[in-house]
Structures are given as C-alpha cells and as structure tokens.
Short mmCIF file of C-alpha atoms in Angstrom, two decimals:
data_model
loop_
_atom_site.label_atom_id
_atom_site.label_comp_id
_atom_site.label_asym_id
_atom_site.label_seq_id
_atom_site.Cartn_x
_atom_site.Cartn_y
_atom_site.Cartn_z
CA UNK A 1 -233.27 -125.50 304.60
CA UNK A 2 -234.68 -125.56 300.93
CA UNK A 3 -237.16 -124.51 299.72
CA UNK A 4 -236.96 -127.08 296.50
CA UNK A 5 -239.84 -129.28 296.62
CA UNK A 6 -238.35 -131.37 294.77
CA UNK A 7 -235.71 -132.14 297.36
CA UNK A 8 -235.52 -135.12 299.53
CA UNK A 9 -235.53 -134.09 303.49
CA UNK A 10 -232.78 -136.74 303.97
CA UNK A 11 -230.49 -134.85 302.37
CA UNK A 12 -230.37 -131.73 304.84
CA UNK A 13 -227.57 -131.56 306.31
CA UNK A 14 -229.25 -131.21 309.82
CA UNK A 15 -231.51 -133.71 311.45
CA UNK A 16 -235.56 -132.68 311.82
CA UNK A 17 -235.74 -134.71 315.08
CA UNK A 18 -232.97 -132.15 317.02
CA UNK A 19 -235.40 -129.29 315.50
CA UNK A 20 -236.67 -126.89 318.22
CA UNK A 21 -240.30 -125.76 318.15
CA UNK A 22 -241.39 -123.02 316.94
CA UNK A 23 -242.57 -120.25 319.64
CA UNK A 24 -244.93 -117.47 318.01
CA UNK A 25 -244.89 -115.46 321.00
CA UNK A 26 -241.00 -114.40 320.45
CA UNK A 27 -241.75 -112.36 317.93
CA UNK A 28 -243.05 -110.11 320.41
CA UNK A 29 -239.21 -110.11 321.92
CA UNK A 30 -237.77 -108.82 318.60
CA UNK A 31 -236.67 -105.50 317.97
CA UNK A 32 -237.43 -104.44 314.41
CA UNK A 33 -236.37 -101.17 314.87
CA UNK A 34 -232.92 -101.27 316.07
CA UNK A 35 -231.80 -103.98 313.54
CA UNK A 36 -232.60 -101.93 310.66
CA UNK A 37 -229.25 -100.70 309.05
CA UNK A 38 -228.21 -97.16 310.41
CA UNK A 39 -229.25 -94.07 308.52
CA UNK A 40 -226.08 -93.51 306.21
CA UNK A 41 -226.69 -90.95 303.17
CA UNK A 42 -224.03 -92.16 301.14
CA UNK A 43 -225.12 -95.58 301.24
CA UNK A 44 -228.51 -94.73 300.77
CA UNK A 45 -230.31 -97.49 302.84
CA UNK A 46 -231.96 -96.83 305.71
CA UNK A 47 -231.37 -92.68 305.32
CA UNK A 48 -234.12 -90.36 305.28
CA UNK A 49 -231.89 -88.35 302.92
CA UNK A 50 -232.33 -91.57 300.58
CA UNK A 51 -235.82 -90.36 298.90
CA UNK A 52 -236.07 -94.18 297.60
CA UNK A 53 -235.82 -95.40 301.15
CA UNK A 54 -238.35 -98.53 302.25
CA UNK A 55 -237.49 -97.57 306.00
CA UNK A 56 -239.83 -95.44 307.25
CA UNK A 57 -242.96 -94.46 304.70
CA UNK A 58 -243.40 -90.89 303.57
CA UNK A 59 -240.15 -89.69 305.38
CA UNK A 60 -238.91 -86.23 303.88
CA UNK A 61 -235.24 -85.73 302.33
CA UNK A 62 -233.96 -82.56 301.42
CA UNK A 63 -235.87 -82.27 298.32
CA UNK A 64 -239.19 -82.91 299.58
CA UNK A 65 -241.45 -85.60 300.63
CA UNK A 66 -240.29 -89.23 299.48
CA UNK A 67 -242.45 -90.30 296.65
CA UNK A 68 -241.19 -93.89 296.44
CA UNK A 69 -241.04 -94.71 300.30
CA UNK A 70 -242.38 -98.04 300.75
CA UNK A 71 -241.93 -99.29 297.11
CA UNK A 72 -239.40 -102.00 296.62
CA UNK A 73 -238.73 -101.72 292.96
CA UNK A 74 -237.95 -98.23 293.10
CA UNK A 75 -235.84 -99.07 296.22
CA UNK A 76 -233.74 -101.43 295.01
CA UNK A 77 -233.40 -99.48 291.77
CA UNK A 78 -231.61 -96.42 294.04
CA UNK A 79 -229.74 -98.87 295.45
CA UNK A 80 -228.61 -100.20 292.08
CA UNK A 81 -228.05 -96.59 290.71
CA UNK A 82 -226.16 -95.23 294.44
CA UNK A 83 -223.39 -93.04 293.81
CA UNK A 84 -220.32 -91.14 295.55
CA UNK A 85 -220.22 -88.37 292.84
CA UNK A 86 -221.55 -86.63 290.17
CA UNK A 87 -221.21 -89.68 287.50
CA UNK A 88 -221.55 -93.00 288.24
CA UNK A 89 -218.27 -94.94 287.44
CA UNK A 90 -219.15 -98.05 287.55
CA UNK A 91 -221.75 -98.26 285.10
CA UNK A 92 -219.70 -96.18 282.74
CA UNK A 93 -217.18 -98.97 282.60
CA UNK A 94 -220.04 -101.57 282.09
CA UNK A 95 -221.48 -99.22 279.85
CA UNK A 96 -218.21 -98.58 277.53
CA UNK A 97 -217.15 -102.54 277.50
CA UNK A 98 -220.32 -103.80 276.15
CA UNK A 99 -220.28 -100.83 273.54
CA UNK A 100 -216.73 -101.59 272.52
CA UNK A 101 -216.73 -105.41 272.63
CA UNK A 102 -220.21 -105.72 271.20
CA UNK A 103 -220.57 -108.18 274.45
CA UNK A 104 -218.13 -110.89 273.02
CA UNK A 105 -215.11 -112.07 274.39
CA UNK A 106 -211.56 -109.94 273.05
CA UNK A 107 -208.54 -111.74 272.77
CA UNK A 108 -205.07 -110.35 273.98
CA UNK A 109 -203.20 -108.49 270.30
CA UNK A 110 -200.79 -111.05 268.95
CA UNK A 111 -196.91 -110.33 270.08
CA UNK A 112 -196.34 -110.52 266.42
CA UNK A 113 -198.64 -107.18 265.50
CA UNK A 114 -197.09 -105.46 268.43
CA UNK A 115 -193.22 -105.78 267.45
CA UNK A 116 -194.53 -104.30 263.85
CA UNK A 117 -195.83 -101.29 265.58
CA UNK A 118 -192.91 -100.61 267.70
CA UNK A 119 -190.77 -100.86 265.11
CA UNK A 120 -193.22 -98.87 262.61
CA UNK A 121 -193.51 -95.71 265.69
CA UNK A 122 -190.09 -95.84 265.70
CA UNK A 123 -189.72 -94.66 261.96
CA UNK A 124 -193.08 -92.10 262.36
CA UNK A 125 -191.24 -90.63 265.49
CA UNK A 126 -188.29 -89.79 263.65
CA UNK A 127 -190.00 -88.05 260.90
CA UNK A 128 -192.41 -86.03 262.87
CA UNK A 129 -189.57 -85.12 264.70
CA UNK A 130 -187.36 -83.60 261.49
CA UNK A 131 -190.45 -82.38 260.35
CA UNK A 132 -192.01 -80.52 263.22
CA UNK A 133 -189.45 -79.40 264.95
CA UNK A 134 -191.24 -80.27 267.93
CA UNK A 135 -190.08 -82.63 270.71
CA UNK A 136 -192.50 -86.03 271.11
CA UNK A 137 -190.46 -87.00 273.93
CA UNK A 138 -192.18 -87.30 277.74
CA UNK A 139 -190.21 -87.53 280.78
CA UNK A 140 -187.25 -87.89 278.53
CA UNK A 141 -188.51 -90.78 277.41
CA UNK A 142 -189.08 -91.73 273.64
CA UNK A 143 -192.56 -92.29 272.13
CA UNK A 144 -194.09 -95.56 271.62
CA UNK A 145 -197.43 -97.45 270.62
CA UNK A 146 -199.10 -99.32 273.00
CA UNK A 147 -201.33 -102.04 270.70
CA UNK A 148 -204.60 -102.81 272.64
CA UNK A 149 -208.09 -104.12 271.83
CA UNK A 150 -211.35 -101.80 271.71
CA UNK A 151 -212.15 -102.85 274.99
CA UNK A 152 -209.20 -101.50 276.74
CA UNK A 153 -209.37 -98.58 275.00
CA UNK A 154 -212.38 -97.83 276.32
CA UNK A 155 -211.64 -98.43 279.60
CA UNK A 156 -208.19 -96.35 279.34
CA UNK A 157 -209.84 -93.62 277.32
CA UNK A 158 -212.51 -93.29 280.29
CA UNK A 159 -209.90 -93.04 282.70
CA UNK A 160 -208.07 -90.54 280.78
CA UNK A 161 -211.08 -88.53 280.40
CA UNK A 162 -212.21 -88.93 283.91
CA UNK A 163 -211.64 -84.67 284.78
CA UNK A 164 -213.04 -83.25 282.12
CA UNK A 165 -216.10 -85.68 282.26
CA UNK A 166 -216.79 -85.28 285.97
CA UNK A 167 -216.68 -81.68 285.43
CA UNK A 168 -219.36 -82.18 282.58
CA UNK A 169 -221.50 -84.52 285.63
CA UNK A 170 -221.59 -81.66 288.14
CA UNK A 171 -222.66 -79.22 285.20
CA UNK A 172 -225.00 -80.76 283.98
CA UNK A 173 -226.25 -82.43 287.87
CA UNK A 174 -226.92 -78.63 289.33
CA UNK A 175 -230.86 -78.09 289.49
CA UNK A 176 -231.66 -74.99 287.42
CA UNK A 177 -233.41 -71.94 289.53
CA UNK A 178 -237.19 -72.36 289.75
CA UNK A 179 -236.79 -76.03 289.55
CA UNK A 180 -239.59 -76.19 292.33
CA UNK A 181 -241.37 -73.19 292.09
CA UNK A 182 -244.17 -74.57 289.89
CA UNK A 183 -246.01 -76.26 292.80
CA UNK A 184 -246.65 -79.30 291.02
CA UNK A 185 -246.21 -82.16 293.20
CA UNK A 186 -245.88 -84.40 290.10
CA UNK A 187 -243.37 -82.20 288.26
CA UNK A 188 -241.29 -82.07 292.01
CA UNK A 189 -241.16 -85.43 292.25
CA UNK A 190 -239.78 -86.21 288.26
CA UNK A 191 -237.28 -83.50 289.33
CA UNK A 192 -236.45 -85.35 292.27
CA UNK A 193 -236.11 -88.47 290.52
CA UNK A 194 -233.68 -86.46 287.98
CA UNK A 195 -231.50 -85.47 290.26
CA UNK A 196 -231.10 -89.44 292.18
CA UNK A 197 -230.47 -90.99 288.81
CA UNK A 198 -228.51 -88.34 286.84
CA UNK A 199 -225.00 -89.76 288.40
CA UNK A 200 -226.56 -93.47 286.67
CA UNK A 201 -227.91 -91.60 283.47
CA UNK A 202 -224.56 -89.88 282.62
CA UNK A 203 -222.69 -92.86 283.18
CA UNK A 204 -224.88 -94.53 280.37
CA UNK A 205 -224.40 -91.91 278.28
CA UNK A 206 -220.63 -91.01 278.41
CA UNK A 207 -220.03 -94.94 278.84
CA UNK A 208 -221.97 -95.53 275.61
CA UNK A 209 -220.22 -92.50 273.82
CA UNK A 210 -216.69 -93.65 274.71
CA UNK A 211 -217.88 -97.30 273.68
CA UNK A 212 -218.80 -96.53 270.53
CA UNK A 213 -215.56 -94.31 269.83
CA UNK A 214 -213.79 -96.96 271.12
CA UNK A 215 -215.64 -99.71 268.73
CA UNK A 216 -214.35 -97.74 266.00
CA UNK A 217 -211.24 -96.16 267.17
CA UNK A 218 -207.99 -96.41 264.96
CA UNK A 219 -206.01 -94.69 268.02
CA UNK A 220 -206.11 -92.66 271.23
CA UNK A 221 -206.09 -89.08 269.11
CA UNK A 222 -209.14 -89.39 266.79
CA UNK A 223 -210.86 -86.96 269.16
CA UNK A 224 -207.67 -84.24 269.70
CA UNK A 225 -208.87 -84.36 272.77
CA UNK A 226 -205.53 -84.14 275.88
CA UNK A 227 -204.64 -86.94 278.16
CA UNK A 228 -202.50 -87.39 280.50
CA UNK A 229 -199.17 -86.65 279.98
CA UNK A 230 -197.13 -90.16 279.33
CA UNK A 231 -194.99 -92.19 275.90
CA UNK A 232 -197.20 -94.47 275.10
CA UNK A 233 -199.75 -93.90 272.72
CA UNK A 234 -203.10 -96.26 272.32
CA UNK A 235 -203.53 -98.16 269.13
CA UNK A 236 -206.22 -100.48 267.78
CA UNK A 237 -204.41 -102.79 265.70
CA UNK A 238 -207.83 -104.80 264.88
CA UNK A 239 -209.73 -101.79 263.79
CA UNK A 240 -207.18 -100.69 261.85
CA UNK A 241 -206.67 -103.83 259.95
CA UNK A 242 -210.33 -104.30 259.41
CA UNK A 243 -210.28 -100.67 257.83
CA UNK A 244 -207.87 -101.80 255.43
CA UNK A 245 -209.00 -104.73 254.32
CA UNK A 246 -212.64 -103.28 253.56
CA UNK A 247 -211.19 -100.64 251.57
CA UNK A 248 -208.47 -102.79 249.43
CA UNK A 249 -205.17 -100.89 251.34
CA UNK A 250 -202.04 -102.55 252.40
CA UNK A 251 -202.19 -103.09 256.09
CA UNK A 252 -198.46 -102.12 256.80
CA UNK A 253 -198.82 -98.98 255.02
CA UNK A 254 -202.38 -97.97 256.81
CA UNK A 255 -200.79 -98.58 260.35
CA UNK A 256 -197.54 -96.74 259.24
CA UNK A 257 -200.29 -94.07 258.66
CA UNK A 258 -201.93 -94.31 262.22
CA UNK A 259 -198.57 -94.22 263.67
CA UNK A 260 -197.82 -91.05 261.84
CA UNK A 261 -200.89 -89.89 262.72
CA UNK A 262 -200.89 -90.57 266.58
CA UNK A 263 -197.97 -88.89 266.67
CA UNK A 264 -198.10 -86.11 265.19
CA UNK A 265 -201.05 -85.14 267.06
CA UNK A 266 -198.98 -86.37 270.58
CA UNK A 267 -196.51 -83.48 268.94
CA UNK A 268 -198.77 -80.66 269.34
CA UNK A 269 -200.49 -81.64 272.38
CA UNK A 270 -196.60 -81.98 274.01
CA UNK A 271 -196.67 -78.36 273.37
CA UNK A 272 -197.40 -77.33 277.03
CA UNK A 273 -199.01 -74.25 275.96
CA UNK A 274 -200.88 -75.76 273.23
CA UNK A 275 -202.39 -78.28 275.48
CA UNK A 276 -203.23 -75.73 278.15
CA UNK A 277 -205.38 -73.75 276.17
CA UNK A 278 -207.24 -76.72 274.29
CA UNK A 279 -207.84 -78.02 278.08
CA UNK A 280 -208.87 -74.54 279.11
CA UNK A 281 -211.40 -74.00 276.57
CA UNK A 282 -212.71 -77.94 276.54
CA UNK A 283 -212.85 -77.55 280.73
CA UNK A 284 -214.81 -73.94 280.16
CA UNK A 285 -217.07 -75.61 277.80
CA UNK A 286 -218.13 -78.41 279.83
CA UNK A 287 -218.88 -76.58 282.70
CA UNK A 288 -220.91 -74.15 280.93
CA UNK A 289 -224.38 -75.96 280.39
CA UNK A 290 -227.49 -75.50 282.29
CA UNK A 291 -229.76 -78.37 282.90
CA UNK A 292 -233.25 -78.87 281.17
CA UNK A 293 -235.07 -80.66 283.89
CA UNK A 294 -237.97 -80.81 281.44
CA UNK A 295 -236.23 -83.28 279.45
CA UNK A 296 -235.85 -85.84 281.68
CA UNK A 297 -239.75 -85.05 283.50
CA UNK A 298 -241.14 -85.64 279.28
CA UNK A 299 -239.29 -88.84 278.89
CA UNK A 300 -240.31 -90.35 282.36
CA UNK A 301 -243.96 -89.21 281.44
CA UNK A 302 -243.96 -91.42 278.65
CA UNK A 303 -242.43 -93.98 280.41
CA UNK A 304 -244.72 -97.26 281.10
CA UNK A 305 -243.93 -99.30 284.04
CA UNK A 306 -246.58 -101.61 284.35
CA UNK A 307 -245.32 -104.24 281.96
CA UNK A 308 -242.90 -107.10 282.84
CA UNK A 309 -240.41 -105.13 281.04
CA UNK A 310 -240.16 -102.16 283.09
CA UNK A 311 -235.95 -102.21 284.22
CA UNK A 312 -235.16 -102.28 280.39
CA UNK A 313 -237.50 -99.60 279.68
CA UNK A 314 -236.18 -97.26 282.10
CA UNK A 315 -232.41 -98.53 281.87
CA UNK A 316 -233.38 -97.62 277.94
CA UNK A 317 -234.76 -94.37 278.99
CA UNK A 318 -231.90 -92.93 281.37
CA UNK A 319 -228.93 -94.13 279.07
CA UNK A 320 -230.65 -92.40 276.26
CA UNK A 321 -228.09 -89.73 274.74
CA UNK A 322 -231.15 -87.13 273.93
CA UNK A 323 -232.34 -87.20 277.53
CA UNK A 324 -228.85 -86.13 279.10
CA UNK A 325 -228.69 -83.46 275.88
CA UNK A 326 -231.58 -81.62 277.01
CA UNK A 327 -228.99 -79.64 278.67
CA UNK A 328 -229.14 -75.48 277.74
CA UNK A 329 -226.11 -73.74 276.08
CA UNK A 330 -225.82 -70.66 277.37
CA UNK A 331 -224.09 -67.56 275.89
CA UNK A 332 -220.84 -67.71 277.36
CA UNK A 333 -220.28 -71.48 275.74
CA UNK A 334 -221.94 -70.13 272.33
CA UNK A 335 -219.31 -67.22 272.93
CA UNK A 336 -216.27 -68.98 272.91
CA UNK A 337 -217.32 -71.51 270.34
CA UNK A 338 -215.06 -69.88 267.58
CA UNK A 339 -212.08 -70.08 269.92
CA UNK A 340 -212.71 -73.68 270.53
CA UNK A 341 -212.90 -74.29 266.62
CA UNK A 342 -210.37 -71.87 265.60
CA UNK A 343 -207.58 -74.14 267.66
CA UNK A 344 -209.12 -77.56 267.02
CA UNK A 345 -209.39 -76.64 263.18
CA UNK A 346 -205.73 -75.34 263.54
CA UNK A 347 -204.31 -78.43 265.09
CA UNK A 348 -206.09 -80.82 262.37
CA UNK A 349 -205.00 -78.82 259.38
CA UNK A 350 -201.83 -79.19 260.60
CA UNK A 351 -201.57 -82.34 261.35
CA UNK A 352 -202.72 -83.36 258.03
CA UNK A 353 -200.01 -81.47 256.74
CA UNK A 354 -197.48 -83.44 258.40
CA UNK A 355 -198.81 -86.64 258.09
CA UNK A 356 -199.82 -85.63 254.17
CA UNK A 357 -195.38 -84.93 253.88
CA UNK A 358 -194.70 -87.92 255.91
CA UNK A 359 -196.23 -90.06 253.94
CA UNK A 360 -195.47 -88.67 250.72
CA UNK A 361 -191.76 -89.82 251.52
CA UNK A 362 -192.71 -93.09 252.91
CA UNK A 363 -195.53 -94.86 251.96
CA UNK A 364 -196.55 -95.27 247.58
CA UNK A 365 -200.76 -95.60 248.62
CA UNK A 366 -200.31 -92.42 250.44
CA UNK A 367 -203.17 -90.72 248.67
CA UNK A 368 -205.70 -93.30 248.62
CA UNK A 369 -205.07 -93.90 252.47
CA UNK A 370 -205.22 -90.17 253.21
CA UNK A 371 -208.78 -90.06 251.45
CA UNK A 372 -210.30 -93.30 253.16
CA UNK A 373 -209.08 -92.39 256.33
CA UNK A 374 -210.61 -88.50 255.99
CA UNK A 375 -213.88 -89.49 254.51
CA UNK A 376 -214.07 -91.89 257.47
CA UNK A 377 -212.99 -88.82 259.85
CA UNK A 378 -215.76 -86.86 258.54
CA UNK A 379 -218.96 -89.22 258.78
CA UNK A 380 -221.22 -88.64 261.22
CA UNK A 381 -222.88 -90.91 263.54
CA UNK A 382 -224.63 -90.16 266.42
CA UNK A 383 -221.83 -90.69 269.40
CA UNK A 384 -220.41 -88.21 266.95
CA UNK A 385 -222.95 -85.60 267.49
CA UNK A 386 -222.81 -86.29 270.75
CA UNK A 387 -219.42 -85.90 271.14
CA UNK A 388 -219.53 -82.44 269.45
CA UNK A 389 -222.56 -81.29 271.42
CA UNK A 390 -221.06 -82.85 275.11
CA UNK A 391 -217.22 -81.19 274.35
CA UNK A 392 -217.73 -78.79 271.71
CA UNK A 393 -215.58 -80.30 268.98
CA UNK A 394 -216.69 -79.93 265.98
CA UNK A 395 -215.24 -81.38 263.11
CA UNK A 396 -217.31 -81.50 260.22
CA UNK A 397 -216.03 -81.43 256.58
CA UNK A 398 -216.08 -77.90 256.95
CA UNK A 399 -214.16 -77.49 259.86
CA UNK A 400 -211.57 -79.90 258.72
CA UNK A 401 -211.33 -77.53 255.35
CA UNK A 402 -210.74 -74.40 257.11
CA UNK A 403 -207.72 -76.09 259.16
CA UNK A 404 -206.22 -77.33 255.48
CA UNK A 405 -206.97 -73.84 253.73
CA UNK A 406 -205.41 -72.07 256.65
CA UNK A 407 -202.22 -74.46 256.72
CA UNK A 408 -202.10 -74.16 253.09
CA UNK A 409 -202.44 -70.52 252.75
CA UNK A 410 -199.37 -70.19 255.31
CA UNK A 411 -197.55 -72.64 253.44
CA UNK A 412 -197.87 -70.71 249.98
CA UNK A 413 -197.15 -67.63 251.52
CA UNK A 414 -194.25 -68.01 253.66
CA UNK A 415 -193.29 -72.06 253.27
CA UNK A 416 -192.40 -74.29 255.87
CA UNK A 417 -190.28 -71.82 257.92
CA UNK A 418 -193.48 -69.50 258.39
CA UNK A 419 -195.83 -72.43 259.33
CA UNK A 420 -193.03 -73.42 262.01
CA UNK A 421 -193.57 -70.47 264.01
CA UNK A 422 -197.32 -71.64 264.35
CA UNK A 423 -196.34 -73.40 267.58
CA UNK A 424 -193.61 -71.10 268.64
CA UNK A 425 -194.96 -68.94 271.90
CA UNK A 426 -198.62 -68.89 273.23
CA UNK A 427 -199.61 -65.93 271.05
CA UNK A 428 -198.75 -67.28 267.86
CA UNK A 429 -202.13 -69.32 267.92
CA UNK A 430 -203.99 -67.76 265.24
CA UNK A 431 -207.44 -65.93 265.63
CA UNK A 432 -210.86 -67.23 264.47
CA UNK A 433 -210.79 -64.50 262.05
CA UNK A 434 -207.22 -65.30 261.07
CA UNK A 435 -208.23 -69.03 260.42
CA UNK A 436 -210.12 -67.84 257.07
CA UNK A 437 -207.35 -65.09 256.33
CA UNK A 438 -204.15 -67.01 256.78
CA UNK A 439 -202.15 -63.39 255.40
CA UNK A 440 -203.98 -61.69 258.97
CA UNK A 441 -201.98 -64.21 260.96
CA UNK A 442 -198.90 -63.78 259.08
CA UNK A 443 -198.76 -59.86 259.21
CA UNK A 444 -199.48 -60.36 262.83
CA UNK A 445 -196.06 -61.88 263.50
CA UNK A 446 -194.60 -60.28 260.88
CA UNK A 447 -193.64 -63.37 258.95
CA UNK A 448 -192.68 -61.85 255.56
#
C-alpha cells in the first residue's frame, strides 16, 4: 500500500476484493514487549545502558537517570552518533572528505603528472641520499611518490594517524574527578550528554582538522608528524600546481622542491631512533590532557533547539574545534613542551638545510621557491592552531628560526661533517638549551 493520494488503487499490485478484514480485538494478542529489539549496549537500542533509549521511560544507565528516555529526536540522534570506541570513525571520514573536496567531485591525477613525479623522486632520492648520509630506503625497497588528490589524502592521512588520534579520544573522553559531585541534575545530565557524543564530537573535529590540512596539503610531511613505516610517499600534485601558478613559479621546479622536501623529511623519520622519540613525546602529549566538561555544558546551554533548524545547530555545535579544546593541559604536557619543540625545531632546520643545498645544485628559482613555500609554512589558520594545541607542534616563525640558527651555527662551526653526527646515535639529539647554543651541543660530543 501507498500512502500517495494521488495514486490510482488500480495500480496496487494486490487486489482490495481478496483483502481480509480488519479485527481490532487482535491487538490484544500482540506482544509488544517481546518484539522490542534485545537490550544490546553497543548497539544502543533497546539498552538501559543507552541513556537516549525510547524503550522503557526514565530507565537508569550507569551515569544516572536517562534524561532523554521517551524523546525520539534525541533517540535517533544517539543512534546516529553510536560508537565502538573512543572516536567515531565514520564521521571522521565524512568529516575529512567534505573538508578536503570542498563537497565536489575529484578526478583521478592524470598518468601524465604521475610519470613526472616518479621520475622527479627519483633524482631528489639520490641527492638526499649523497647528502644525508642517511638511508631513505624501506624494506629494501627504494622511495617513491605516490600522486593523489586532497581527498585521498585525507582519508590516508586519517588512517595513518589513527593511534595517535585514538589515544587523543580516550584522553580527552575520561570524565574529570568531581564531574558529579555538584548535585545539579542539569549540570549531570550536560555531562552525560558529553560523554554519549564526545566519540561523534571528536570525529568532527579531527575529521575537519585533517580536511583542511589535506585541502591545502603539498605532501604527506607538512606536519613532521610519523606514519607508518612504507616507500611511498603522498603527494598533491593539484595543490602544488595551484601554488605555483598563484605565485608566478615554474611548476617542474616547485614539485622538484616537494619531492626534495618529502624526502628529506622521510630521511629523518627512517631514523628508527629519531622516529621513536618524536612518537614518544607526540603519544605522551596526547594522552596528557584533562577534560573541561564545562566547555561542552556552556555551549549546549546556549544551544536552541526549538527551531526547525535544530540537527545543524547541534551538528555545528559538537564539530566545533573550541568545544573539544576546552580540554586542560596539565603540568606534565607543559613540562615536556621544550623537548617536543627542541626535536621538531631540530628536524625542520635541518631539513631546510638539505633541501636549501639540494636545490641550490638543481633548480635556478631555488630562492624564490624556498621563500613562498616558508612564508606559506608559517601562516596560521585555525586547523593550524588546532593542530599545535591537539599534538603539540608548534611551528611558528619562531620555532622554524631556532631550527635554522641551530643548523647554521653547527654548520659554521664544524661544517657538514659536524652536522652529520646530528643523527648519529640516540644521544646526539641536542637539548632545548643546546637548540639556542649550537657550541653546547658541539662540546657535548666533542665535535671540534
């Protein structure tokens, strides 16, 4: 049956003469009851531990009575917003392809533009190599540039990140002591509903943040950030090229300079104990915030439902990135801070280096490129600051500065041979305080 009215009854597919009538008095037979879906916490209908259950009016969960029991909207919104985890997955994928793609369709990268990267990584590999010293190879297998679309990258870049952000979701999802010691039946509930949607909030907010990297992304390394361990190395062929042609550079040369740039990054990141201690300090750094339930309970306070346009205003209000940063630093991450920056700042001022000599040799724009692409480095937006607040990676002018003076400084002092030993063994990473005193590290090792 339809219910179009404007729908002939000759065109059902049954006949109305075979129909049976109706009997009200089976109702009485059913069993409402038993067909109801079984209780199932993890699927979250049905449950009592599902505070946004319909099935069963003021039933308690483990965080108190249920203030939405009984209301559909809210019910189908938990529904919507279920979760296995700490972060919800699927609506950071959503999340990062409609930041990345702007919503519009991408096309696959032309065969043509991916030859001319293979063969351009080829010719960056071999001079990081002779320059460095340091192997780029994985698995015994050579480097080489993967050419994607924004999109992709997005969706690779979130899998990539996928352990350190799901150790950021279960920091940021434990309920801070004295959470429900207030009383307030209001403030319990707003808590309540904190802790339901914070798997749905974070995955607006970290798939918005990797969106908008990705939107603008020349290449998997403009956050230093580690991944896991394989040759290929993401590049955005279409960002890249648009970069050029807004700033007047010759296309070849500007993705001879990402590919010099991806990989001399992949160089120092191969380093096993190099990556290991950026991990370390990124994983301790994550895991170190306290939550700010207060921040989410202020938002939701302000939050009107009563219009027609109440799923956009809260979908606006839980993927909003100041909401999720109401999170507390605490000592310890303020603490280890300078570590954090010391090796980050370290590991761009080098890179620079190389990719400053690389170039030198290779391409005759060398110096307007390295300008438009730093100036670009150092701009903030705000998935920027977010990026720095969430992970802890700075990299302000400033920062960026003290990893070039430092390099620099080593260079003067003891050339290229000294600044090779930067890598060498696990304590040859210099010291915060040796960052801005370049002639501390080198009496350390005793590099004349």
């Amino acid at each position: 049956m339809t219910d179009d009215p404007g729908r002939d009854e000759s065109e059902h597919d049954e006949s109305t003469s075979d129909k049976v009538p109706f009997d009200e008095s089976a109702i009485d037979d059913l069993d409402f009851e038993s067909s109801l879906p079984d209780s199932d916490p993890e699927v979250g209908i049905g449950g009592t531990d599902n505070p946004f259950s319909v099935f069963g009016p003021g039933a308690e969960t483990s965080g108190g009575a249920n203030p939405f029991a009984g209301i559909p909207m809210f019910a189908d919104i938990a529904r919507m917003l279920s979760t296995g985890g700490p972060l919800n997955w699927d609506i950071a994928r959503q999340m990062a392809m409609s930041a990345a793609t702007g919503g519009k369709v991408e096309t696959n990268v032309d065969p043509a533009v991916r030859f001319a990267f293979s063969d351009l990584a080829r010719i960056a590999d071999m001079h990081v190599q002779n320059l460095t010293g340091l192997d780029t190879t994985v698995g015994g297998r050579n480097v080489e540039i993967a050419t994607t679309t924004p999109g992709v990258w997005a969706q690779r870049t979130l899998d990539a990140y996928k352990p350190l952000m799901t150790e950021l979701a279960t920091s940021l999802g434990r309920r801070a002591e004295g959470d429900d010691d207030s009383g307030d039946p209001f403030a319990a509930m707003l808590a309540g509903i904190g802790q339901m949607m914070g798997p749905s909030m974070l995955g607006m907010a970290v798939g918005g943040m990797v969106g908008q990297l990705a939107a603008r992304a020349f290449g998997q390394y403009d956050l230093p950030i580690p991944r896991p361990a394989s040759h290929e190395l993401l590049v955005v062929p279409s960002t890249i090229d648009a970069f050029a042609k807004s700033w007047s550079l010759a296309v070849d040369e500007l993705r001879l300079w990402a590919c010099l740039q991806e990989i001399a990054t992949h160089a120092v990141l191969n380093v096993a104990h190099v990556r290991a201690e950026l991990e370390g300090l990124l994983r301790h750094h994550v895991a170190g915030f306290r939550p700010d339930p207060s921040a989410l309970m202020d938002k939701l306070e302000g939050l009107e439902l009563g219009d027609n346009d109440a799923a956009s205003a809260l979908q606006r209000t839980l993927g909003d990135p100041e909401v999720l940063l109401g999170a507390v630093q605490t000592p310890e991450q303020l603490a280890q801070l300078p570590r954090l920056d010391a090796l980050v700042t370290t590991i761009i001022g080098y890179v620079d280096h190389v990719v400053d000599r690389a170039a030198g040799m290779l391409l005759g724009s060398h110096r307007q490129i390295g300008e438009a692409v730093r100036r670009r480095r150092v701009e903030s937006s705000p998935e920027d600051i977010f990026v720095e607040r969430l992970l802890g990676l700075r990299l302000s002018r400033q920062q960026v500065e003290r990893g070039r003076a430092f390099v620099d400084g080593v260079v003067e002092r003891a050339g290229e041979d000294g600044l090779s030993r930067l890598f060498a063994a696990t304590g040859n990473l210099p010291t915060p305080a040796e960052i801005d005193a370049p002639g501390l590290w080198l009496a350390r090792l005793d590099i004349a």
